[in-house]
């Protein structure tokens, strides 16, 4: 409102730019129109990672179906990686237990044999 009290009918439009981002998880480039405020969020809050922005941002805020699909595929990749990591850690634990069990039985045999000969 100006000093004289009149209101202007000006409308404000967002500053939209065309930008190409690279998804590290999907190994894809995507060229999208993004508001500069989103570009700043990606740069500063998400350390420049487009994937981090997609992971942190709720689907209700993202309006483009292509980007929502990318977000879901990234979540699926992360879910698969966590499942694979759990399986690998379980396999390592089993291998460690198998290595420890024969060494324990060899120690018990070695410790029992001198006592029987004495």
Steps between C-alpha positions, in 0.01 A plus 500: 500500500642835396507812721181629343315177589446369149559134439676379187367210301843366419542125524830338590626207299767255613848524354510173302816378331576196285769291667657159436560284806679166521370217716794311648293200605312461171791610276261727307487862394172685526426844357225672696357844569577595857433808709813674624397442862511123430840541334627666818356221715677239288825696512515589869269274701573183302869570427433521126364146476180469299445150639517627858243765416267237354541274804434778753211671318149357548309395188224749580742787428639354177254568218666329201410132441842434345677618815263307728583188300873570541449545874324162527773325298769651724312380810482151347876502432573611857264237639672231292844618611399485866360147453820393323707656779304308765545174309875559461542577870310182590722298265811654659371410847437139394845474342657646816313248716612212277860616527478527878332161559771275346774692682315447830466127438870471406596678821287266707654193328851635547437583865337162574768283336791610724289443810420140393865416434616629839 
